[in-house]
Short mmCIF file of C-alpha atoms in Angstrom, two decimals:
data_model
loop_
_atom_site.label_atom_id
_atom_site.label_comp_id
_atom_site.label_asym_id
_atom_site.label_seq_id
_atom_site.Cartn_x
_atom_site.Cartn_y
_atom_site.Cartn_z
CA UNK F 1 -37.72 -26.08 162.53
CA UNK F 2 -40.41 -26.44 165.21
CA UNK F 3 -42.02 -30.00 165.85
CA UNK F 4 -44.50 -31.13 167.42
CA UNK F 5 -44.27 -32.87 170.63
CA UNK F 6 -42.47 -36.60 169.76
CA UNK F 7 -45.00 -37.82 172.77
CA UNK F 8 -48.05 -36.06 171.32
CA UNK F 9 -51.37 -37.48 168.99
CA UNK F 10 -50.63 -36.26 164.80
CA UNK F 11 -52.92 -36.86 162.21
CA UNK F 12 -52.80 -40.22 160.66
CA UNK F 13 -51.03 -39.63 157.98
CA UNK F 14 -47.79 -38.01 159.44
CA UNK F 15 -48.21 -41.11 162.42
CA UNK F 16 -46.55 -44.42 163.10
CA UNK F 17 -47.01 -47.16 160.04
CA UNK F 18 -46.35 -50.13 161.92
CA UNK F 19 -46.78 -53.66 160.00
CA UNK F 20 -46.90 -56.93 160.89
CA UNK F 21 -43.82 -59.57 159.61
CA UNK F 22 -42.98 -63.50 160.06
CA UNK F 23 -40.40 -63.68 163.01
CA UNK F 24 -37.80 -65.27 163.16
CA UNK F 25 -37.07 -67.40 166.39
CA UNK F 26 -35.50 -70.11 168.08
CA UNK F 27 -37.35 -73.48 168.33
CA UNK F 28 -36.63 -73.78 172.19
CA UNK F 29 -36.20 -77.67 171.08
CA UNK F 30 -32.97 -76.91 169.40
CA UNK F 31 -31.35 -74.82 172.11
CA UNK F 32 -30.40 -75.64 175.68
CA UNK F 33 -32.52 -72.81 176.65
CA UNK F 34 -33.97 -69.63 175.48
CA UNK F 35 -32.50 -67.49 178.51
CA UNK F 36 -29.62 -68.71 177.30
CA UNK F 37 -29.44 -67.39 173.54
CA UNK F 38 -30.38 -63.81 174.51
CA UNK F 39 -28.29 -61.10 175.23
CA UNK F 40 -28.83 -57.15 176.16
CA UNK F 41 -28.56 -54.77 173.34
CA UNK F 42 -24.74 -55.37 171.07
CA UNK F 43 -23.52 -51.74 172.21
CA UNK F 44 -24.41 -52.74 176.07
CA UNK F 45 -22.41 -55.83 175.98
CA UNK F 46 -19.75 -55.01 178.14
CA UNK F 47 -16.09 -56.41 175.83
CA UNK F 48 -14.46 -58.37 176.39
CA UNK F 49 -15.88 -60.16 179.62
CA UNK F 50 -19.33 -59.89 178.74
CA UNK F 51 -18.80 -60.97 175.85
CA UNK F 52 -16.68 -64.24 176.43
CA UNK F 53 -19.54 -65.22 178.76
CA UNK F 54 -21.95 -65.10 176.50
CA UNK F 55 -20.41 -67.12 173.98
CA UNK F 56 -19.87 -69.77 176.30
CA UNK F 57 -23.74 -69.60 177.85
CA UNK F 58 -24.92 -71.54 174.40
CA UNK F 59 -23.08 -72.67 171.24
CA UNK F 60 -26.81 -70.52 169.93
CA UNK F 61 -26.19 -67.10 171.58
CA UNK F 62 -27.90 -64.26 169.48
CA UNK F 63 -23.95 -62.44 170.53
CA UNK F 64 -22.82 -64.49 167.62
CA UNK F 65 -24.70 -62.00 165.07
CA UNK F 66 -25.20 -59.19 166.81
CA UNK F 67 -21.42 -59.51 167.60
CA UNK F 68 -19.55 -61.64 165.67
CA UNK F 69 -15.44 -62.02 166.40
CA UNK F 70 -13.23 -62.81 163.89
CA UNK F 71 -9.76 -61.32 162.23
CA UNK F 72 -11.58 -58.46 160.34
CA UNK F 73 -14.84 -56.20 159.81
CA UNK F 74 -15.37 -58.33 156.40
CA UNK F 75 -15.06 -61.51 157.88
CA UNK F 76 -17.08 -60.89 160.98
CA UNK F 77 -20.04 -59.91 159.14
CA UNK F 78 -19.46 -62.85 156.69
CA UNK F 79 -19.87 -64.62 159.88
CA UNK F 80 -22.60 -63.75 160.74
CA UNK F 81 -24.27 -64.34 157.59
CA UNK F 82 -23.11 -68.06 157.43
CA UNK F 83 -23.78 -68.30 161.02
CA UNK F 84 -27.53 -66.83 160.43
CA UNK F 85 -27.84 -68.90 157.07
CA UNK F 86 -26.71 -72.33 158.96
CA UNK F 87 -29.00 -72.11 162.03
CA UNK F 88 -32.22 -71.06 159.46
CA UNK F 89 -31.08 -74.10 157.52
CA UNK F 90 -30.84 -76.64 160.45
CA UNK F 91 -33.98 -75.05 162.01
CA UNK F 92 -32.57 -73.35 164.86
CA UNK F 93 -33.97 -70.31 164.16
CA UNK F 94 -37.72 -70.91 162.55
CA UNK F 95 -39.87 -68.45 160.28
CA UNK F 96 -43.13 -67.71 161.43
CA UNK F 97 -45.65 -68.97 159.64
CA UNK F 98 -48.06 -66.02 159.71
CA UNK F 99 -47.22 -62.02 159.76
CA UNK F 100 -47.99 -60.60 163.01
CA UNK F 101 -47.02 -58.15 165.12
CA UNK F 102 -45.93 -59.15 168.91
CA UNK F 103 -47.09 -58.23 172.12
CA UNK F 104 -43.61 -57.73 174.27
CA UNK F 105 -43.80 -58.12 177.82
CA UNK F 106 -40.49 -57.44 180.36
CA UNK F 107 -41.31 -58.04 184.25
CA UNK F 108 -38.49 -57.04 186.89
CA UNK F 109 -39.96 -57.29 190.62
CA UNK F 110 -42.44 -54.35 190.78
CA UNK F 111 -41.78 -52.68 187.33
CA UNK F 112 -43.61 -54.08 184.27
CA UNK F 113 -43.41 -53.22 180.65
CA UNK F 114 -45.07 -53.79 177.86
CA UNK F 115 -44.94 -52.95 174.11
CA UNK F 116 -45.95 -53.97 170.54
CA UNK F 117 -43.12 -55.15 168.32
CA UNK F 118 -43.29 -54.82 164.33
CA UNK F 119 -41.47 -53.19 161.49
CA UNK F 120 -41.67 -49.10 161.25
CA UNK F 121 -42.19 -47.38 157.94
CA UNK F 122 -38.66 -45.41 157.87
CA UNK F 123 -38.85 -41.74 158.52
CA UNK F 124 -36.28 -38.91 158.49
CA UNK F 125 -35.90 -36.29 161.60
CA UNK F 126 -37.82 -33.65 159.57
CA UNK F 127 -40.65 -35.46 159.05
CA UNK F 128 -41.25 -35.65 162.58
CA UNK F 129 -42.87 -38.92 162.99
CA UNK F 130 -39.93 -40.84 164.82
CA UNK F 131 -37.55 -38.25 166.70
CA UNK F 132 -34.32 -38.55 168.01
CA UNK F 133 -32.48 -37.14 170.60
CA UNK F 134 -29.04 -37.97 170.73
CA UNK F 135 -26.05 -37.48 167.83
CA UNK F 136 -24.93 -40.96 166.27
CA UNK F 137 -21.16 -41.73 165.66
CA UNK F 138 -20.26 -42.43 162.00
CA UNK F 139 -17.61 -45.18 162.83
CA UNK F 140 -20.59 -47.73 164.42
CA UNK F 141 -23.07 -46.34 162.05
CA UNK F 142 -20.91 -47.86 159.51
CA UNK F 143 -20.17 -50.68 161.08
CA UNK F 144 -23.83 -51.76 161.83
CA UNK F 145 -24.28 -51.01 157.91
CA UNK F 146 -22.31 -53.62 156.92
CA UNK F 147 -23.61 -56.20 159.66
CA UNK F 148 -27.09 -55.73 158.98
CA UNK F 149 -26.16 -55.76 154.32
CA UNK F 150 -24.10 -58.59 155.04
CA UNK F 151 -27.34 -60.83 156.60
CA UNK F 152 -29.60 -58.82 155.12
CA UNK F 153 -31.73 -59.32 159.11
CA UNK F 154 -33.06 -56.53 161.53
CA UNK F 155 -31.22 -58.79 164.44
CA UNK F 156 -32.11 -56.68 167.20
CA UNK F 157 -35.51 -54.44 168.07
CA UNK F 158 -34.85 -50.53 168.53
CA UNK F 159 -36.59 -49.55 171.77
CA UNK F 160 -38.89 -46.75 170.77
CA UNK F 161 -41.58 -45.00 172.76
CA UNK F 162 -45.08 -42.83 172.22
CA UNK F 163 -47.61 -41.16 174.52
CA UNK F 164 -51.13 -42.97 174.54
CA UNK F 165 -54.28 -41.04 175.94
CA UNK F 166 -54.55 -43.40 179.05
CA UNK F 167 -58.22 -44.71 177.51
CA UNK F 168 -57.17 -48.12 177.63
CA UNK F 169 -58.49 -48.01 174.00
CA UNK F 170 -57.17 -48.94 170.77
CA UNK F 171 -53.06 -50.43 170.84
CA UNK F 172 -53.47 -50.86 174.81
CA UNK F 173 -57.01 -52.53 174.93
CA UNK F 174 -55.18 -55.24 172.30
CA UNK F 175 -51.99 -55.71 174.06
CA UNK F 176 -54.30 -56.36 177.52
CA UNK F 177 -56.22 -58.80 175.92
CA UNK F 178 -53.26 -60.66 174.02
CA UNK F 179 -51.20 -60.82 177.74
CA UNK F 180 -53.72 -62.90 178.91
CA UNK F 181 -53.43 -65.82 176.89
CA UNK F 182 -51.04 -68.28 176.99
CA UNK F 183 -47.58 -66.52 175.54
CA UNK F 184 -45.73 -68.22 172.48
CA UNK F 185 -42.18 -67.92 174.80
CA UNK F 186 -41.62 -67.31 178.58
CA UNK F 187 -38.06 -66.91 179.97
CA UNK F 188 -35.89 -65.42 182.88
CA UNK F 189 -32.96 -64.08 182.33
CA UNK F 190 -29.87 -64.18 184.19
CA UNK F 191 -30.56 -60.82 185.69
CA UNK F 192 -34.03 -61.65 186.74
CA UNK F 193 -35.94 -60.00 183.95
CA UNK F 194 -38.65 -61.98 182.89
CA UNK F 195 -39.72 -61.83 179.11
CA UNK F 196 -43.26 -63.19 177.39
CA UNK F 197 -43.62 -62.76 173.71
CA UNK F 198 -47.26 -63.38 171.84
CA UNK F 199 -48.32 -62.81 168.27
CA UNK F 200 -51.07 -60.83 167.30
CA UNK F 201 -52.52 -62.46 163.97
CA UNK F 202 -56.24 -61.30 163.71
CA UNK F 203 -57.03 -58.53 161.33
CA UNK F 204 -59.22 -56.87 163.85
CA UNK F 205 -56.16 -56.08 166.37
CA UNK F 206 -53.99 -55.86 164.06
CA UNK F 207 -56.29 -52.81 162.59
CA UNK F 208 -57.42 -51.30 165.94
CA UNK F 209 -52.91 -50.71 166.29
CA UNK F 210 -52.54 -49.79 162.95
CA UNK F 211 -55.52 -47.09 163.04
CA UNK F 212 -54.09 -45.96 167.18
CA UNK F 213 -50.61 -45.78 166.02
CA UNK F 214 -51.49 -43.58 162.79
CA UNK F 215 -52.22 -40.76 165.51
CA UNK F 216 -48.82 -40.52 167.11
CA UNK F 217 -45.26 -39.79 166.89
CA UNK F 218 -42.62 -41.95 168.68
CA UNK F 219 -39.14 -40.77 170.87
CA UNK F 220 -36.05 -43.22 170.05
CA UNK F 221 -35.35 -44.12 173.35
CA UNK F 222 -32.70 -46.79 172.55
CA UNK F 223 -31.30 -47.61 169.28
CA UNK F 224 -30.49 -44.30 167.18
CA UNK F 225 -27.18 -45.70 165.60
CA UNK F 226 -29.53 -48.81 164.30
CA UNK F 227 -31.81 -46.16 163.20
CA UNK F 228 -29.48 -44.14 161.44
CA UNK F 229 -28.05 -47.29 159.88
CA UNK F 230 -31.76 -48.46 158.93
CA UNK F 231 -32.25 -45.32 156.99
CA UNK F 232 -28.63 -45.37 155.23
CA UNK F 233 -29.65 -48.96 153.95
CA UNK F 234 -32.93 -47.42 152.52
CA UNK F 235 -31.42 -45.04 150.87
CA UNK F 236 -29.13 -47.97 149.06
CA UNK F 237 -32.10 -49.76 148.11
CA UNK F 238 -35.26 -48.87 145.54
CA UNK F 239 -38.63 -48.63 147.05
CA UNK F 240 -40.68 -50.47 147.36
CA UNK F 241 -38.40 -53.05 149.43
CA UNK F 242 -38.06 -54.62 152.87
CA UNK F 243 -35.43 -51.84 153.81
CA UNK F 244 -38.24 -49.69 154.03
CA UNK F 245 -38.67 -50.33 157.10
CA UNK F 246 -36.92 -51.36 160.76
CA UNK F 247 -37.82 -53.18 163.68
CA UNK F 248 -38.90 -51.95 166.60
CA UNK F 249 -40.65 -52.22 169.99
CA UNK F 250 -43.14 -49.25 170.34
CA UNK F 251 -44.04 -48.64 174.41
CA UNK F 252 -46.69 -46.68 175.42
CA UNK F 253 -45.03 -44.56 178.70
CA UNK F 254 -48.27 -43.06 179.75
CA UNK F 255 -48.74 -46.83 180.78
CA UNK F 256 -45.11 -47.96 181.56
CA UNK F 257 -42.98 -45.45 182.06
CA UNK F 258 -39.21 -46.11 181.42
CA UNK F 259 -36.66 -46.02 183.86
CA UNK F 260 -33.78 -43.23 182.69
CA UNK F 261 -29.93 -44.04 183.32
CA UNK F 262 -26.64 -42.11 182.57
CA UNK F 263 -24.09 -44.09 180.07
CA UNK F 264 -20.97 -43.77 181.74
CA UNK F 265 -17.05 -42.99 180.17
CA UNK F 266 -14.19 -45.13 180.37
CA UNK F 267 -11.15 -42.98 178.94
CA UNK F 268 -8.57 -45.58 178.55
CA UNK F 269 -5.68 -43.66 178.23
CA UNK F 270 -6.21 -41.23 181.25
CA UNK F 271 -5.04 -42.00 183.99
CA UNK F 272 -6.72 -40.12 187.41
CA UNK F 273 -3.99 -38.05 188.37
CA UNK F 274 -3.33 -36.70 184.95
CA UNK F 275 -7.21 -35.90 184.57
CA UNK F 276 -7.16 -33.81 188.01
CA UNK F 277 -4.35 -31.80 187.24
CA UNK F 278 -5.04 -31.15 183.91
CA UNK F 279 -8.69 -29.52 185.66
CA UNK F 280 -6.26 -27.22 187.40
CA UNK F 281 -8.86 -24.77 189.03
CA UNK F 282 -11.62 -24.85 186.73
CA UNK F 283 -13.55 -27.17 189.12
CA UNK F 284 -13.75 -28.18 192.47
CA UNK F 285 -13.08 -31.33 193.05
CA UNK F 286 -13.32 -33.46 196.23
CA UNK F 287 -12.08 -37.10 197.50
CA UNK F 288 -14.49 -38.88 198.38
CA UNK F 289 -13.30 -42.31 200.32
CA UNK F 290 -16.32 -44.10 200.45
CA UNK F 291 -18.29 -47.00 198.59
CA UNK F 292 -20.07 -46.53 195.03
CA UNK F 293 -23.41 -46.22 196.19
CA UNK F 294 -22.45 -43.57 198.77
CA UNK F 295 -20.21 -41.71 195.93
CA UNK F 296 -23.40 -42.09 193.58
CA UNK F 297 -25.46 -39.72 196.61
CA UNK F 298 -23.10 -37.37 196.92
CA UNK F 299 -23.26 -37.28 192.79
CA UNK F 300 -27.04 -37.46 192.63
CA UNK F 301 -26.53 -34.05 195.16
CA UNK F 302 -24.05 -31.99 193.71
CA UNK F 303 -25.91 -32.81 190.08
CA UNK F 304 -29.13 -30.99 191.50
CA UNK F 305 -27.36 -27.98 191.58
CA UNK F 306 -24.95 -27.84 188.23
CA UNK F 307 -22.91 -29.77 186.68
CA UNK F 308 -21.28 -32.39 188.58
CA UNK F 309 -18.87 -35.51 187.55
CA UNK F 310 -17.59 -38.90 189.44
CA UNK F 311 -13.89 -39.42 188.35
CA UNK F 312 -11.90 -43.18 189.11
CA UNK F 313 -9.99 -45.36 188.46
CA UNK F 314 -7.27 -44.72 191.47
CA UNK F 315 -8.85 -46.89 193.93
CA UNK F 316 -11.27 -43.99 195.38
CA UNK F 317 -13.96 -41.32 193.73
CA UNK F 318 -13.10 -38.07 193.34
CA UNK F 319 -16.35 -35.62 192.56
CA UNK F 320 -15.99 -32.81 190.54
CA UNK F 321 -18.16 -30.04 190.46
CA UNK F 322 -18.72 -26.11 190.28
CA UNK F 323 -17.06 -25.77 186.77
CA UNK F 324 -15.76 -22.07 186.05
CA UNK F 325 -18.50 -19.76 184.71
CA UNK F 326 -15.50 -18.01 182.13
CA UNK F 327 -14.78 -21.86 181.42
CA UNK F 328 -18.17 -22.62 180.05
CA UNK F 329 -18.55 -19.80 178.32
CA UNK F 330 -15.68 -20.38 176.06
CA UNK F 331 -15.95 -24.25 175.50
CA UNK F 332 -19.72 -24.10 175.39
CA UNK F 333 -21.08 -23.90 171.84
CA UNK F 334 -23.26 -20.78 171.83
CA UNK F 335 -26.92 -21.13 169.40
CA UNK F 336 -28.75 -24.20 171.27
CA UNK F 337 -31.18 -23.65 173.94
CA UNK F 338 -30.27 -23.28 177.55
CA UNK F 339 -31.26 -26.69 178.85
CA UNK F 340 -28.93 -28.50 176.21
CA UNK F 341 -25.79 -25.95 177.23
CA UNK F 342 -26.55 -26.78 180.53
CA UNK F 343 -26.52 -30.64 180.22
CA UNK F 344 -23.86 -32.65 182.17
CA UNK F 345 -22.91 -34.41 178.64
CA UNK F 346 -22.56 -31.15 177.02
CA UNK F 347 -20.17 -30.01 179.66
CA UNK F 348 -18.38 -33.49 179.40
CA UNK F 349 -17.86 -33.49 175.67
CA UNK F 350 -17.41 -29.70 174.91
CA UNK F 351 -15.49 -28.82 177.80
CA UNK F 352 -13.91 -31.66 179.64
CA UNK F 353 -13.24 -34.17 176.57
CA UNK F 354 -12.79 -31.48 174.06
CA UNK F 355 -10.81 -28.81 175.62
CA UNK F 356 -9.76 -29.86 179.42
CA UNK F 357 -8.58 -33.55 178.45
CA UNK F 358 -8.34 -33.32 174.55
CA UNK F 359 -9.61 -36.95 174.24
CA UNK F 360 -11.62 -37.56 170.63
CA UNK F 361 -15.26 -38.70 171.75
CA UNK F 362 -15.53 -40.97 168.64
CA UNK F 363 -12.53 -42.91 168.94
CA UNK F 364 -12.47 -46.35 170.39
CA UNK F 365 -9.05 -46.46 171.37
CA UNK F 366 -9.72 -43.67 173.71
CA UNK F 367 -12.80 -44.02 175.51
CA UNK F 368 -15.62 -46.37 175.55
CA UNK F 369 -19.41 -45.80 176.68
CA UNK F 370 -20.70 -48.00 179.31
CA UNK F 371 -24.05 -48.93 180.74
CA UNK F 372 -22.77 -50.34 183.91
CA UNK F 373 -21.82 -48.37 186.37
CA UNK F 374 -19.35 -51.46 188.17
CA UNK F 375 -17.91 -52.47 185.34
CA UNK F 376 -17.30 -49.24 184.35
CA UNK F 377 -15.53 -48.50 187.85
CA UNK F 378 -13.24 -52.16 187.71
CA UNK F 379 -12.42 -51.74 184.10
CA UNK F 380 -11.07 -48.52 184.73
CA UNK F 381 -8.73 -49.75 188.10
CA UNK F 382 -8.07 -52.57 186.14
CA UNK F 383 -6.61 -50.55 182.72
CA UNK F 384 -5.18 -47.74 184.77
CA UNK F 385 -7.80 -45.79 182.96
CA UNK F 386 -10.52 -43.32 184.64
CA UNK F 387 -13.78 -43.52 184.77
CA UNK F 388 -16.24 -40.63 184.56
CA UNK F 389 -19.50 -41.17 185.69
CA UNK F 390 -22.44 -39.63 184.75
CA UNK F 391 -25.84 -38.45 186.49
CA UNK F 392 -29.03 -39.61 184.36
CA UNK F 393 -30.53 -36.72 182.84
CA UNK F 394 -34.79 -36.03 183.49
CA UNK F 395 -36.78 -37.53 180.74
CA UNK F 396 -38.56 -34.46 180.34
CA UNK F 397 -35.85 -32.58 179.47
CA UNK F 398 -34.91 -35.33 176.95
CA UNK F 399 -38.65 -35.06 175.70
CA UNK F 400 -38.48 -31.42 175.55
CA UNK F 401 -35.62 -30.53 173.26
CA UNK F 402 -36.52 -33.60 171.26
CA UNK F 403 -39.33 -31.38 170.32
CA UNK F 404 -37.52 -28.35 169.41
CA UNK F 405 -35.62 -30.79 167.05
CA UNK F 406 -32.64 -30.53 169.43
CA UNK F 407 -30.19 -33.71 169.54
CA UNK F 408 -28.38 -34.28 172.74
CA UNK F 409 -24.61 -35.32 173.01
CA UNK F 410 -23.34 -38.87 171.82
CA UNK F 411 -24.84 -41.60 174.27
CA UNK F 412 -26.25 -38.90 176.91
CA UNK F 413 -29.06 -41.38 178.02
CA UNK F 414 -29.81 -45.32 178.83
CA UNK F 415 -33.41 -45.79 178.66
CA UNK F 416 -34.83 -49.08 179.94
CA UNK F 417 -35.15 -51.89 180.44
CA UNK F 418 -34.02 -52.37 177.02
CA UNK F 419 -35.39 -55.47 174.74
CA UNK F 420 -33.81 -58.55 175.22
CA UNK F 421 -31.89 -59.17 171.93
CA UNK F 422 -32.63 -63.18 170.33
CA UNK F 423 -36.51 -63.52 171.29
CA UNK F 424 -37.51 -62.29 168.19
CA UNK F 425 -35.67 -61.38 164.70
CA UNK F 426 -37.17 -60.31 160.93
CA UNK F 427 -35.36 -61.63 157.75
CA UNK F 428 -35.28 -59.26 154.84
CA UNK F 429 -35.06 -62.32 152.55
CA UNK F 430 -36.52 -65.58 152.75
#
């Protein structure tokens, strides 16, 4: 099927529904401070370290929802639910008292974003109103199912994004306006980000979005496993009702374009000199003594001209490139257009995971996706593991086979920055 453009103005009624909701947040009086009760995203949460630290920042931490630990899946996400119950109950985390939607600001020394956050009418991919562009991986699918049924809570905003005309009109005039008054929360986070949240209460702005919105279709830039776990819940639930719809933060990248990342691989159970030999000839592959961010050149390089990989894990990088034409032609499924055969994550899953390495992309115990490229490096020295890291692919080619309906590999992309998980939260249930 052919769809339009994910980034391009469609007629109200196949657009965006966004509507407002009563947050849920933390009365900064009850916690030691808000910086401290956020986290990134659950799946960029780098486990265990990252983790651990969290935990300790604040006895509040959103990581205790979004990431509960306990002896089982069943009681983690039971958990959660008492944990989520008890802080609503002793006032921790406060209702709203009026349905808005909420201007989202992220500052992070010369790059600003902004967005509107509110809860999406639910679409499928055919529709073509919200669009992915990567596959999703049953396992955490099914996992986030039962989190989010267990609390019955959208804990965490998807990060989806949308063209806008560059008018300054309609969702952008409001969202310029509401960032000059005084915000409802400011806070800097330990990386430096700073976050401002308002609410947008008055029916005139919250119809001039509503009406701007109607006209467009949105990209999931972050957040297609929530997705796919917000529409599995719909499906479990009659309509009318609350899980017909999702939270999200909607940016406008005409006006703040997203910085594009690669998610790396940490194959736990490879070690670097049994991935090289097992590559035999079918690359070339080159030591490359030197620090990260020189290694990371030399990638960004030999990635402008095919497909190129950073392996390690050993204590030095080893850059592997120049894959064998007869190679890629038998481990490269044949039917999808030429820019997704040609994509450094196809290569990695079909060829190298698939038929070099044999390593199952969707099981935990083998390899783990990771945002980081450090940690990603010392976890793999550390575990004896390697590391493969990744180039980040253009957005435009991302934007481009999303509109031939064209998904990309498992966790091909990191699009950011990403919303700061705990400033705001929406209840399904009072």
């Amino acid at each position: 099927m052919n769809y339009a453009g994910p980034e391009e103005e469609t007629p109200a009624r196949n657009g965006l529904e966004l509507t407002p909701f009563q947050g849920l947040r933390y009365d900064p009086d009850r916690v030691g401070s808000l910086a401290a009760v956020t986290s990134p995203p659950y799946d960029v949460i780098v486990r265990p370290d990252g983790l651990l630290e969290l935990e300790s920042a604040d006895p509040y931490n959103i990581v205790r929802l979004i990431l509960p630990q306990d002896h089982s899946p069943a009681a983690r996400n039971q958990q959660a639910a008492d944990t989520l119950r008890r802080w609503r109950a002793e006032g921790v985390l406060t209702t709203d008292t009026e349905p808005g939607l909420y201007v989202y600001e992220q500052r992070d020394g010369d790059l600003l974003q902004r967005g509107v956050i509110g809860t999406l009418r639910l679409s499928e991919p055919a529709d073509g109103v919200v669009l992915p562009h990567e596959d999703v991986m049953p396992h955490i699918v099914a996992d986030r199912a039962d989190l989010m049924r267990a609390t019955s809570a959208n804990l965490e905003p998807l990060l989806l994004t949308y063209r806008g005309n560059g008018s300054g009109c309609g969702t952008a005039a409001v969202i310029e306006k509401t960032a000059a008054l005084p915000p409802l929360l400011a806070t800097t986070t330990e990386d430096g980000i700073s976050h401002r949240l308002w609410s947008v209460t008055d029916p005139s702005g919250l119809a001039e979005i509503r009406k701007d919105l109607g006209r467009h279709q949105a990209l999931i830039a972050d957040g297609h496993h929530r997705w796919a776990t917000y529409l599995r819940l719909r499906a479990e639930h009659p309509s009318p009702s609350p899980w017909d719809y999702g939270l999200v933060l909607l940016v406008d990248t005409a006006r703040y374009p997203l910085r594009v990342r690669a998610i790396h691989r940490l194959l736990h159970r490879l070690p670097v000199a049994e991935a090289l030999a097992a590559l035999g000839d079918t690359f070339r592959v080159r030591r490359l003594d030197a620090p990260l961010a020189q290694a990371l050149e030399s990638l960004a390089s030999a990635a402008s001209d095919g497909n190129a990989f950073l392996l390690a894990g050993d204590g030095a990088f080893h850059l592997i490139d120049r894959p064998s034409p007869d190679l890629l032609a038998r481990t490269i499924p044949a039917g999808h257009p030429e820019a997704w055969r040609t994509l450094d994550a196809t290569v990695l899953h079909a060829t190298l995971l698939d038929h070099v390495w044999g390593i199952p992309e969707d099981s935990p115990e083998h390899i783990a996706y990771i945002h980081d490229t450090v940690a990603t490096v010392e976890k793999a020295e550390h575990d004896g593991g390697t590391a493969v890291l990744m180039h980040p692919v253009r957005e435009e080619v991302v934007r481009d086979l999303a509109r031939q309906g064209v998904t990309m590999p498992r966790k091909s992309t990191s699009f950011g920055p990403k919303p700061a998980s705990g400033l705001v939260l929406r209840a399904l249930t009072s």
